[in-house]
mmCIF file with all atom_site columns, C-alpha atoms in Angstrom:
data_model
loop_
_atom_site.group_PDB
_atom_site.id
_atom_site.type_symbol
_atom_site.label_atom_id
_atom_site.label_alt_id
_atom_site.label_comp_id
_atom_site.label_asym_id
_atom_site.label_entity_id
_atom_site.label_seq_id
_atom_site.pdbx_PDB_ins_code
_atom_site.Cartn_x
_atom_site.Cartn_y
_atom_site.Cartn_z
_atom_site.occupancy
_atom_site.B_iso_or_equiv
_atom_site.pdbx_formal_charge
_atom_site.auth_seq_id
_atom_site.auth_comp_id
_atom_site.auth_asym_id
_atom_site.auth_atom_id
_atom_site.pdbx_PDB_model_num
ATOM 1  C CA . UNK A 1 1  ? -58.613 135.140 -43.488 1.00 71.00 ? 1  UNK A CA 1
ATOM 2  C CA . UNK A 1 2  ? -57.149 136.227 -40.005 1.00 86.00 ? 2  UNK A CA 1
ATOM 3  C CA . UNK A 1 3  ? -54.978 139.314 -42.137 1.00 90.00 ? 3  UNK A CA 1
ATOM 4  C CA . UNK A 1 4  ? -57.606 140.366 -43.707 1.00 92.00 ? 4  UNK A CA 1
ATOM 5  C CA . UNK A 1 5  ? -59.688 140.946 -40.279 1.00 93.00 ? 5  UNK A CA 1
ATOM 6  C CA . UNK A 1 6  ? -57.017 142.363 -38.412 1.00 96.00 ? 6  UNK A CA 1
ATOM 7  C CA . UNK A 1 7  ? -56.459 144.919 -41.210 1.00 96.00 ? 7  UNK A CA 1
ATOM 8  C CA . UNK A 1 8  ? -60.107 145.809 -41.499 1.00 97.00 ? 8  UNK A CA 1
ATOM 9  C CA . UNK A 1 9  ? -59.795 146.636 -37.583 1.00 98.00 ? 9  UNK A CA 1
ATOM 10 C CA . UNK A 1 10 ? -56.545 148.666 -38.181 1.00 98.00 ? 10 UNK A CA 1
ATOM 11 C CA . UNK A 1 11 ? -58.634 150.725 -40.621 1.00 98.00 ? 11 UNK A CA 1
ATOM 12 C CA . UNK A 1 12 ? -61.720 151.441 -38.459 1.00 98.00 ? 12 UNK A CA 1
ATOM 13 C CA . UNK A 1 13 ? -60.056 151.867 -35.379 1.00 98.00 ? 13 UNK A CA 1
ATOM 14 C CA . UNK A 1 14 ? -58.058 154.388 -36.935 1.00 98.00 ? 14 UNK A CA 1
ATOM 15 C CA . UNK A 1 15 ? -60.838 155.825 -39.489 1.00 98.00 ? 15 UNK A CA 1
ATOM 16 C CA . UNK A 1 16 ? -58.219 155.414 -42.413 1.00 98.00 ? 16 UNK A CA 1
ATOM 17 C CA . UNK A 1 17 ? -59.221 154.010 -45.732 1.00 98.00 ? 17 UNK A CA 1
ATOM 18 C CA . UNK A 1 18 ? -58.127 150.548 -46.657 1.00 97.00 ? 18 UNK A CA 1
ATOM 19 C CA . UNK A 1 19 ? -56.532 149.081 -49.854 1.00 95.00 ? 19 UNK A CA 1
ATOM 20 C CA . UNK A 1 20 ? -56.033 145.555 -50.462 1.00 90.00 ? 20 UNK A CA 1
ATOM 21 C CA . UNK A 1 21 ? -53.977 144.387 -52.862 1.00 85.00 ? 21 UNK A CA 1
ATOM 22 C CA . UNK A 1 22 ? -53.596 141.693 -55.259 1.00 73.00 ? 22 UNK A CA 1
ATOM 23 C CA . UNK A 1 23 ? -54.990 139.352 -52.529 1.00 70.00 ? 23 UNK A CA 1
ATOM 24 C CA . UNK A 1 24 ? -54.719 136.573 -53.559 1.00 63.00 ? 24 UNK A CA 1
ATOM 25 C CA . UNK A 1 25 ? -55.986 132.818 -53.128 1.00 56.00 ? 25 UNK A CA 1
ATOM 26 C CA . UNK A 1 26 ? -57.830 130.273 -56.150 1.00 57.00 ? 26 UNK A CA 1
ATOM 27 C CA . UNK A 1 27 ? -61.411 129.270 -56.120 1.00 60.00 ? 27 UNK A CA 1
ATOM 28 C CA . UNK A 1 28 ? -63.712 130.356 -53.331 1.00 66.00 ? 28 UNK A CA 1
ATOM 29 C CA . UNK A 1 29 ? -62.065 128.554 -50.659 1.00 78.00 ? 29 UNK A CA 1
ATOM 30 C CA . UNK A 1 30 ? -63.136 128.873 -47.213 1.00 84.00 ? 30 UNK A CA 1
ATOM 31 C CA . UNK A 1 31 ? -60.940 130.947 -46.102 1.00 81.00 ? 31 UNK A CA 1
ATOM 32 C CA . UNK A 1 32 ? -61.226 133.414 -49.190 1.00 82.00 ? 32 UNK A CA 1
ATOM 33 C CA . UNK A 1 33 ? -64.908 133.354 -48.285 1.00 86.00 ? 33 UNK A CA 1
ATOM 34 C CA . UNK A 1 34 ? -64.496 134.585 -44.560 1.00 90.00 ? 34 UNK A CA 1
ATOM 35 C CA . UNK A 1 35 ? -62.150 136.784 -46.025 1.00 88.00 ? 35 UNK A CA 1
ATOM 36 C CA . UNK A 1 36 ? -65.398 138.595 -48.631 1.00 89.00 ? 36 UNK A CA 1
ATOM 37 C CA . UNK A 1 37 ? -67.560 138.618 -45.653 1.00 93.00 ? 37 UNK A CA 1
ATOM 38 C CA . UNK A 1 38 ? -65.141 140.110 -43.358 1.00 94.00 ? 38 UNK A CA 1
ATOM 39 C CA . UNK A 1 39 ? -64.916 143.102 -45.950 1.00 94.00 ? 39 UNK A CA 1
ATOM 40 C CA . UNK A 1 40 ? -68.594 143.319 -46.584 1.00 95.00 ? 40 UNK A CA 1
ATOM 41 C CA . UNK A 1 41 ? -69.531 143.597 -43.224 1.00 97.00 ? 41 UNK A CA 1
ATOM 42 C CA . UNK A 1 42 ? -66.422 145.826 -42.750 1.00 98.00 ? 42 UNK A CA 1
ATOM 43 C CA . UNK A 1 43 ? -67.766 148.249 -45.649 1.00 97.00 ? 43 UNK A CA 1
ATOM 44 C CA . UNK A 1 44 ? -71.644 147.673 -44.429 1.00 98.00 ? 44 UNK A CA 1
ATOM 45 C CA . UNK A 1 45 ? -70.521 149.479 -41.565 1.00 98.00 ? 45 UNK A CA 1
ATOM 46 C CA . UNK A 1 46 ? -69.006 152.455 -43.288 1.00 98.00 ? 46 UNK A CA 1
ATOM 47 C CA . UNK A 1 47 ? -65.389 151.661 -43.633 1.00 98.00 ? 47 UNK A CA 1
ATOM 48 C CA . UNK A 1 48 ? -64.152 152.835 -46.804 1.00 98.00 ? 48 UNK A CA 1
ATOM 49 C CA . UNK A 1 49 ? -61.799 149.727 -48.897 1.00 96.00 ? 49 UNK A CA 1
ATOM 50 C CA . UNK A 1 50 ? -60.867 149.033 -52.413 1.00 94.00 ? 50 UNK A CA 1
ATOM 51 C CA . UNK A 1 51 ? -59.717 146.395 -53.686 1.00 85.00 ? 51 UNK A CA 1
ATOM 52 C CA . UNK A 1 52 ? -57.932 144.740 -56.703 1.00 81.00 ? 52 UNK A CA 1
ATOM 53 C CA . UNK A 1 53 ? -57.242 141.389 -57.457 1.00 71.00 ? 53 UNK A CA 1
ATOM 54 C CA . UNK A 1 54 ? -54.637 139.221 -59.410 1.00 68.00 ? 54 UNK A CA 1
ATOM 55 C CA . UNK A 1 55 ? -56.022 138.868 -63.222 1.00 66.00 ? 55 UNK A CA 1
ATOM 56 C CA . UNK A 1 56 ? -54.587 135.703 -64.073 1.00 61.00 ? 56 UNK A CA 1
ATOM 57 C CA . UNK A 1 57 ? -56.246 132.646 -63.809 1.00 61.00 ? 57 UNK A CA 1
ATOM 58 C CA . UNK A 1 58 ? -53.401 130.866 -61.432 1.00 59.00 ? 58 UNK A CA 1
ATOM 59 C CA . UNK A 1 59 ? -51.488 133.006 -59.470 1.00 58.00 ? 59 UNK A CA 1
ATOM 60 C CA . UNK A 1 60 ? -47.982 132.666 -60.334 1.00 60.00 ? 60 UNK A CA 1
ATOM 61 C CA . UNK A 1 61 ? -48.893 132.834 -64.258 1.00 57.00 ? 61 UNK A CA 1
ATOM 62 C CA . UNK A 1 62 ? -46.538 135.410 -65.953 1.00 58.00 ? 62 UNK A CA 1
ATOM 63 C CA . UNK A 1 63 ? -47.322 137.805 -68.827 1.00 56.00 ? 63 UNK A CA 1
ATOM 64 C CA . UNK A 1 64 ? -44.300 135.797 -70.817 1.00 57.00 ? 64 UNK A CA 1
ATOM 65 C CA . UNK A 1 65 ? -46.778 132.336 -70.149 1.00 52.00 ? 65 UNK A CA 1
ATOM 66 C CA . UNK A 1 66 ? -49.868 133.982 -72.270 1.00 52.00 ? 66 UNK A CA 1
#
């Protein structure tokens, strides 16, 4: 995920702490994948990011839908 890396690099350039948000995508697609190594490696090498993710099963499910 080509955001995710150049926000990672935005981060430890500039020694700030990263937050990503409700980042989304379903499954463990490939791109998802790159995206969970990216931050790994990103956090193996001391920059600091949390994280959150979107709690319904598909992404555009509403609270009104459960």
């Amino acid at each position: 995920d080509k955001a995710i890396e150049e926000v990672i690099k935005v981060a430890e350039i500039n020694k700030i702490p990263l937050q990503i948000s409700h980042h989304a995508g379903g499954g463990l697609s490939r791109a998802r994948k790159r995206a969970i190594k990216a931050i790994n490696e990103a956090i193996e090498r001391g920059v600091e990011i949390g994280h959150d993710n979107i709690p319904w099963p598909t992404r555009r499910t509403t609270v009104l839908k459960i």
